PDB file of C-alpha atoms in Angstrom:
ATOM      1  CA  MET A 223      66.229 -65.087 159.715  1.00  0.00           C
ATOM      2  CA  LYS A 224      64.383 -65.646 163.000  1.00  0.00           C
ATOM      3  CA  LYS A 225      67.348 -67.651 164.317  1.00  0.00           C
ATOM      4  CA  ILE A 226      69.752 -64.837 163.458  1.00  0.00           C
ATOM      5  CA  ASN A 227      67.535 -62.225 165.141  1.00  0.00           C
ATOM      6  CA  LEU A 228      67.230 -64.434 168.226  1.00  0.00           C
ATOM      7  CA  LEU A 229      71.016 -64.900 168.353  1.00  0.00           C
ATOM      8  CA  VAL A 230      71.601 -61.123 168.054  1.00  0.00           C
ATOM      9  CA  LEU A 231      69.059 -60.507 170.840  1.00  0.00           C
ATOM     10  CA  MET A 232      70.720 -63.104 173.099  1.00  0.00           C
ATOM     11  CA  VAL A 233      74.169 -61.548 172.553  1.00  0.00           C
ATOM     12  CA  ALA A 234      72.787 -58.045 173.223  1.00  0.00           C
ATOM     13  CA  LEU A 235      71.103 -59.219 176.436  1.00  0.00           C
ATOM     14  CA  THR A 236      74.302 -60.929 177.587  1.00  0.00           C
ATOM     15  CA  VAL A 237      76.370 -57.765 177.028  1.00  0.00           C
ATOM     16  CA  THR A 238      73.734 -55.597 178.736  1.00  0.00           C
ATOM     17  CA  SER A 239      73.500 -58.029 181.634  1.00  0.00           C
ATOM     18  CA  GLY A 240      77.322 -58.047 182.044  1.00  0.00           C
ATOM     19  CA  CYS A 241      77.419 -54.233 182.106  1.00  0.00           C
ATOM     20  CA  ALA A 242      74.509 -54.091 184.543  1.00  0.00           C
ATOM     21  CA  ASN A 243      76.177 -56.666 186.807  1.00  0.00           C
ATOM     22  CA  SER A 244      79.454 -54.690 186.819  1.00  0.00           C
ATOM     23  CA  SER A 245      77.621 -51.427 187.539  1.00  0.00           C
ATOM     24  CA  ALA A 246      75.746 -52.998 190.441  1.00  0.00           C
ATOM     25  CA  LEU A 247      78.936 -54.600 191.777  1.00  0.00           C
ATOM     26  CA  ILE A 248      80.842 -51.299 191.544  1.00  0.00           C
ATOM     27  CA  LYS A 249      78.044 -49.452 193.316  1.00  0.00           C
ATOM     28  CA  ALA A 250      77.763 -52.079 196.068  1.00  0.00           C
ATOM     29  CA  SER A 251      81.537 -52.221 196.550  1.00  0.00           C
ATOM     30  CA  SER A 252      82.088 -48.450 196.638  1.00  0.00           C
ATOM     31  CA  THR A 253      81.025 -48.031 200.239  1.00  0.00           C
ATOM     32  CA  SER A 254      82.217 -49.938 203.282  1.00  0.00           C
ATOM     33  CA  SER A 255      79.677 -51.957 205.208  1.00  0.00           C
ATOM     34  CA  ARG A 256      82.488 -53.026 207.578  1.00  0.00           C
ATOM     35  CA  LYS A 257      85.700 -51.488 208.902  1.00  0.00           C
ATOM     36  CA  ASP A 258      87.242 -54.479 210.680  1.00  0.00           C
ATOM     37  CA  VAL A 259      88.259 -56.729 207.751  1.00  0.00           C
ATOM     38  CA  PHE A 260      91.756 -55.468 206.942  1.00  0.00           C
ATOM     39  CA  GLN A 261      94.473 -53.026 207.882  1.00  0.00           C
ATOM     40  CA  GLU A 262      96.700 -51.514 205.245  1.00  0.00           C
ATOM     41  CA  THR A 263     100.293 -52.596 205.731  1.00  0.00           C
ATOM     42  CA  THR A 264     103.705 -52.682 204.093  1.00  0.00           C
ATOM     43  CA  LYS A 265     105.651 -55.797 203.148  1.00  0.00           C
ATOM     44  CA  GLY A 266     107.860 -57.232 205.840  1.00  0.00           C
ATOM     45  CA  GLY A 267     107.663 -57.794 209.561  1.00  0.00           C
ATOM     46  CA  SER A 268     106.167 -60.670 211.475  1.00  0.00           C
ATOM     47  CA  ILE A 269     102.553 -61.639 210.917  1.00  0.00           C
ATOM     48  CA  PRO A 270     100.489 -62.189 214.093  1.00  0.00           C
ATOM     49  CA  ALA A 271      98.965 -65.619 214.754  1.00  0.00           C
ATOM     50  CA  GLY A 272      95.670 -66.122 212.930  1.00  0.00           C
ATOM     51  CA  PHE A 273      96.460 -63.482 210.290  1.00  0.00           C
ATOM     52  CA  ALA A 274      97.838 -63.278 206.767  1.00  0.00           C
ATOM     53  CA  ASP A 275      99.326 -60.519 204.625  1.00  0.00           C
ATOM     54  CA  MET A 276      98.452 -59.878 200.995  1.00  0.00           C
ATOM     55  CA  MET A 277     100.437 -57.587 198.717  1.00  0.00           C
ATOM     56  CA  THR A 278      98.478 -56.391 195.693  1.00  0.00           C
ATOM     57  CA  TYR A 279     100.243 -55.386 192.460  1.00  0.00           C
ATOM     58  CA  ILE A 280      98.547 -53.876 189.407  1.00  0.00           C
ATOM     59  CA  SER A 281     100.216 -52.312 186.359  1.00  0.00           C
ATOM     60  CA  PHE A 282      98.682 -51.211 183.062  1.00  0.00           C
ATOM     61  CA  LYS A 283      98.791 -48.511 180.412  1.00  0.00           C
ATOM     62  CA  THR A 284      96.155 -45.968 179.325  1.00  0.00           C
ATOM     63  CA  HIS A 285      95.926 -43.214 176.762  1.00  0.00           C
ATOM     64  CA  LYS A 286      97.267 -39.761 177.573  1.00  0.00           C
ATOM     65  CA  PRO A 287      95.000 -37.177 179.242  1.00  0.00           C
ATOM     66  CA  GLY A 288      92.574 -35.337 176.988  1.00  0.00           C
ATOM     67  CA  ALA A 289      92.810 -37.889 174.165  1.00  0.00           C
ATOM     68  CA  PHE A 290      89.020 -38.305 174.035  1.00  0.00           C
ATOM     69  CA  SER A 291      87.541 -35.722 176.399  1.00  0.00           C
ATOM     70  CA  ALA A 292      88.662 -32.927 178.696  1.00  0.00           C
ATOM     71  CA  LYS A 293      86.698 -34.594 181.530  1.00  0.00           C
ATOM     72  CA  ASP A 294      88.396 -37.984 181.053  1.00  0.00           C
ATOM     73  CA  VAL A 295      90.523 -38.912 184.110  1.00  0.00           C
ATOM     74  CA  HIS A 296      92.623 -41.512 182.244  1.00  0.00           C
ATOM     75  CA  GLY A 297      96.280 -40.534 182.266  1.00  0.00           C
ATOM     76  CA  THR A 298      95.837 -38.255 185.302  1.00  0.00           C
ATOM     77  CA  PRO A 299      96.493 -38.708 189.057  1.00  0.00           C
ATOM     78  CA  GLU A 300      92.705 -38.604 189.625  1.00  0.00           C
ATOM     79  CA  TYR A 301      92.267 -42.094 188.107  1.00  0.00           C
ATOM     80  CA  ARG A 302      91.573 -44.592 190.917  1.00  0.00           C
ATOM     81  CA  LEU A 303      90.897 -48.284 191.404  1.00  0.00           C
ATOM     82  CA  LEU A 304      88.561 -49.688 194.033  1.00  0.00           C
ATOM     83  CA  ILE A 305      89.228 -52.742 196.198  1.00  0.00           C
ATOM     84  CA  ASN A 306      86.585 -54.237 198.467  1.00  0.00           C
ATOM     85  CA  ILE A 307      87.355 -57.196 200.731  1.00  0.00           C
ATOM     86  CA  ASP A 308      84.423 -58.744 202.595  1.00  0.00           C
ATOM     87  CA  GLY A 309      82.581 -55.411 202.673  1.00  0.00           C
ATOM     88  CA  GLN A 310      85.458 -53.082 203.564  1.00  0.00           C
ATOM     89  CA  SER A 311      86.534 -50.867 200.671  1.00  0.00           C
ATOM     90  CA  THR A 312      89.444 -48.627 199.840  1.00  0.00           C
ATOM     91  CA  GLN A 313      90.529 -46.641 196.803  1.00  0.00           C
ATOM     92  CA  LEU A 314      93.961 -47.076 195.289  1.00  0.00           C
ATOM     93  CA  GLN A 315      95.917 -44.245 193.744  1.00  0.00           C
ATOM     94  CA  GLY A 316      98.667 -45.272 191.369  1.00  0.00           C
ATOM     95  CA  SER A 317     102.002 -43.789 190.532  1.00  0.00           C
ATOM     96  CA  LEU A 318     102.131 -42.826 186.872  1.00  0.00           C
ATOM     97  CA  SER A 319     104.704 -42.091 184.222  1.00  0.00           C
ATOM     98  CA  GLU A 320     104.694 -41.413 180.512  1.00  0.00           C
ATOM     99  CA  GLU A 321     105.702 -44.426 178.441  1.00  0.00           C
ATOM    100  CA  ASN A 322     106.453 -44.578 174.721  1.00  0.00           C
ATOM    101  CA  ILE A 323     107.189 -48.011 173.249  1.00  0.00           C
ATOM    102  CA  ASP A 324     108.089 -48.117 169.563  1.00  0.00           C
ATOM    103  CA  SER A 325     104.748 -48.528 167.780  1.00  0.00           C
ATOM    104  CA  ARG A 326     106.405 -50.692 165.115  1.00  0.00           C
ATOM    105  CA  LEU A 327     106.654 -53.407 167.749  1.00  0.00           C
ATOM    106  CA  LEU A 328     103.605 -55.624 167.516  1.00  0.00           C
ATOM    107  CA  MET A 329     102.682 -55.676 171.162  1.00  0.00           C
ATOM    108  CA  GLU A 330      99.557 -54.563 173.002  1.00  0.00           C
ATOM    109  CA  GLU A 331     101.308 -51.815 174.967  1.00  0.00           C
ATOM    110  CA  ALA A 332     103.240 -50.288 172.033  1.00  0.00           C
ATOM    111  CA  GLY A 333     102.710 -46.568 171.525  1.00  0.00           C
ATOM    112  CA  ASN A 334     102.653 -43.393 173.583  1.00  0.00           C
ATOM    113  CA  GLY A 335     100.589 -43.457 176.784  1.00  0.00           C
ATOM    114  CA  ILE A 336     100.572 -43.351 180.575  1.00  0.00           C
ATOM    115  CA  ARG A 337     101.767 -46.282 182.713  1.00  0.00           C
ATOM    116  CA  TYR A 338     100.058 -46.819 186.091  1.00  0.00           C
ATOM    117  CA  HIS A 339     101.572 -48.829 188.950  1.00  0.00           C
ATOM    118  CA  PHE A 340      99.404 -49.700 191.948  1.00  0.00           C
ATOM    119  CA  LYS A 341     100.746 -51.419 195.062  1.00  0.00           C
ATOM    120  CA  LYS A 342      98.935 -51.950 198.350  1.00  0.00           C
ATOM    121  CA  GLY A 343      99.463 -54.278 201.309  1.00  0.00           C
ATOM    122  CA  PHE A 344      96.687 -55.709 203.460  1.00  0.00           C
ATOM    123  CA  ARG A 345      96.707 -57.616 206.760  1.00  0.00           C
ATOM    124  CA  LEU A 346      93.593 -59.678 207.405  1.00  0.00           C
ATOM    125  CA  LYS A 347      92.481 -62.848 209.124  1.00  0.00           C
ATOM    126  CA  ALA A 348      93.724 -66.033 207.515  1.00  0.00           C
ATOM    127  CA  GLY A 349      91.111 -67.988 205.583  1.00  0.00           C
ATOM    128  CA  ALA A 350      88.565 -67.371 202.829  1.00  0.00           C
ATOM    129  CA  HIS A 351      87.689 -63.879 201.619  1.00  0.00           C
ATOM    130  CA  ARG A 352      85.607 -62.301 198.848  1.00  0.00           C
ATOM    131  CA  ILE A 353      87.521 -59.635 196.936  1.00  0.00           C
ATOM    132  CA  VAL A 354      86.247 -57.168 194.330  1.00  0.00           C
ATOM    133  CA  VAL A 355      88.627 -55.053 192.249  1.00  0.00           C
ATOM    134  CA  ALA A 356      86.930 -52.406 190.114  1.00  0.00           C
ATOM    135  CA  SER A 357      87.710 -49.579 187.765  1.00  0.00           C
ATOM    136  CA  PRO A 358      84.699 -47.271 188.122  1.00  0.00           C
ATOM    137  CA  ASP A 359      85.994 -45.039 185.301  1.00  0.00           C
ATOM    138  CA  ASP A 360      86.158 -48.007 182.912  1.00  0.00           C
ATOM    139  CA  GLY A 361      82.889 -49.541 184.148  1.00  0.00           C
ATOM    140  CA  PHE A 362      84.071 -53.032 185.083  1.00  0.00           C
ATOM    141  CA  ALA A 363      84.625 -55.076 188.220  1.00  0.00           C
ATOM    142  CA  VAL A 364      86.113 -58.503 188.871  1.00  0.00           C
ATOM    143  CA  GLU A 365      85.113 -60.609 191.851  1.00  0.00           C
ATOM    144  CA  HIS A 366      86.910 -63.654 193.279  1.00  0.00           C
ATOM    145  CA  GLN A 367      87.016 -65.857 196.336  1.00  0.00           C
ATOM    146  CA  ILE A 368      90.526 -66.196 197.748  1.00  0.00           C
ATOM    147  CA  VAL A 369      92.034 -68.248 200.559  1.00  0.00           C
ATOM    148  CA  LEU A 370      94.963 -66.815 202.485  1.00  0.00           C
ATOM    149  CA  PRO A 371      97.088 -69.201 204.581  1.00  0.00           C
ATOM    150  CA  GLU A 372      97.939 -68.181 208.139  1.00  0.00           C
ATOM    151  CA  GLY A 373     101.311 -66.517 208.698  1.00  0.00           C
ATOM    152  CA  ILE A 374     102.067 -66.189 204.977  1.00  0.00           C
ATOM    153  CA  SER A 375     102.489 -63.053 202.839  1.00  0.00           C
ATOM    154  CA  SER A 376     100.630 -63.781 199.598  1.00  0.00           C
ATOM    155  CA  GLU A 377     100.841 -61.870 196.328  1.00  0.00           C
ATOM    156  CA  LEU A 378      97.740 -60.872 194.392  1.00  0.00           C
ATOM    157  CA  VAL A 379      98.717 -59.755 190.878  1.00  0.00           C
ATOM    158  CA  LEU A 380      96.225 -58.273 188.421  1.00  0.00           C
ATOM    159  CA  GLU A 381      97.167 -58.157 184.740  1.00  0.00           C
ATOM    160  CA  PRO A 382      95.294 -55.945 182.264  1.00  0.00           C
ATOM    161  CA  ILE A 383      92.877 -57.158 179.626  1.00  0.00           C
ATOM    162  CA  TYR A 384      92.772 -54.551 176.865  1.00  0.00           C
ATOM    163  CA  GLY A 385      90.093 -54.011 174.231  1.00  0.00           C
ATOM    164  CA  GLU A 386      90.249 -55.680 170.860  1.00  0.00           C
ATOM    165  CA  VAL A 387      91.637 -53.669 167.946  1.00  0.00           C
ATOM    166  CA  ALA A 388      88.796 -52.411 165.760  1.00  0.00           C
ATOM    167  CA  GLY A 389      88.675 -52.879 162.020  1.00  0.00           C
ATOM    168  CA  LYS A 390      89.243 -55.743 159.660  1.00  0.00           C
ATOM    169  CA  PRO A 391      91.638 -58.297 161.156  1.00  0.00           C
ATOM    170  CA  ARG A 392      94.848 -58.993 159.277  1.00  0.00           C
ATOM    171  CA  PRO A 393      96.185 -62.537 158.889  1.00  0.00           C
ATOM    172  CA  GLY A 394      97.911 -63.564 162.100  1.00  0.00           C
ATOM    173  CA  PHE A 395      96.460 -60.654 164.086  1.00  0.00           C
ATOM    174  CA  TYR A 396      92.911 -61.848 164.718  1.00  0.00           C
ATOM    175  CA  GLY A 397      91.831 -60.889 168.227  1.00  0.00           C
ATOM    176  CA  ALA A 398      94.762 -58.495 168.742  1.00  0.00           C
ATOM    177  CA  THR A 399      94.366 -56.151 171.705  1.00  0.00           C
ATOM    178  CA  ARG A 400      95.874 -52.707 172.386  1.00  0.00           C
ATOM    179  CA  PHE A 401      95.985 -50.439 175.413  1.00  0.00           C
ATOM    180  CA  SER A 402      94.605 -47.638 173.215  1.00  0.00           C
ATOM    181  CA  GLU A 403      91.337 -49.606 172.937  1.00  0.00           C
ATOM    182  CA  GLY A 404      90.760 -49.253 176.684  1.00  0.00           C
ATOM    183  CA  LEU A 405      90.942 -51.424 179.767  1.00  0.00           C
ATOM    184  CA  GLU A 406      88.230 -54.108 179.861  1.00  0.00           C
ATOM    185  CA  GLY A 407      89.156 -56.208 182.867  1.00  0.00           C
ATOM    186  CA  PHE A 408      91.877 -57.995 184.803  1.00  0.00           C
ATOM    187  CA  ARG A 409      93.338 -61.490 184.890  1.00  0.00           C
ATOM    188  CA  VAL A 410      93.841 -62.256 188.578  1.00  0.00           C
ATOM    189  CA  MET A 411      96.606 -64.432 190.000  1.00  0.00           C
ATOM    190  CA  LEU A 412      97.180 -65.372 193.618  1.00  0.00           C
ATOM    191  CA  ASN A 413     100.735 -66.545 194.347  1.00  0.00           C
ATOM    192  CA  GLY A 414     101.339 -67.171 190.645  1.00  0.00           C
ATOM    193  CA  LYS A 415      98.172 -69.239 190.075  1.00  0.00           C
ATOM    194  CA  PRO A 416      95.312 -67.852 187.964  1.00  0.00           C
ATOM    195  CA  LEU A 417      91.941 -67.489 189.698  1.00  0.00           C
ATOM    196  CA  GLN A 418      88.890 -68.597 187.760  1.00  0.00           C
TER     197      GLN A 418
END
């Protein structure tokens, strides 16, 4: 019994610590400590010597507005993502559209909801950078070190990690996720390679 209680306590502390770390990272990343790290840009054109371009693409689905609360910004134009690179931050506003995928299809984005598309270009010095991408409204942040080669336009793609479907799992569906369970994080890929 003591072992079980200790295990439950360790799991609870791990979850609390993860939430606390994300909250602290979101808070620290929300304001710019620098303004000279990047310039926002569009794809195309020549890249100056010593610099690199990075196009960022993010797409995911959320529930429709008002599904859980009148104050909930999910499914509205007010929903934002935060990107911080080496201390300089910016907020991203997505384009959104209603999307209804037949719910009989057994896929994580099946059902009626709102699709967000985010796209932003950055020009910054070639080399190593620390990047944080956060969803303050969902309470999570991901942080990675990236290396951008000089003179190259790289692609940073973030794929959604949705919450696990609640309830008793059915055979073959253990660990199934759905957009309706909320956004819990991102898988991050730079030029097609996953970042750890």
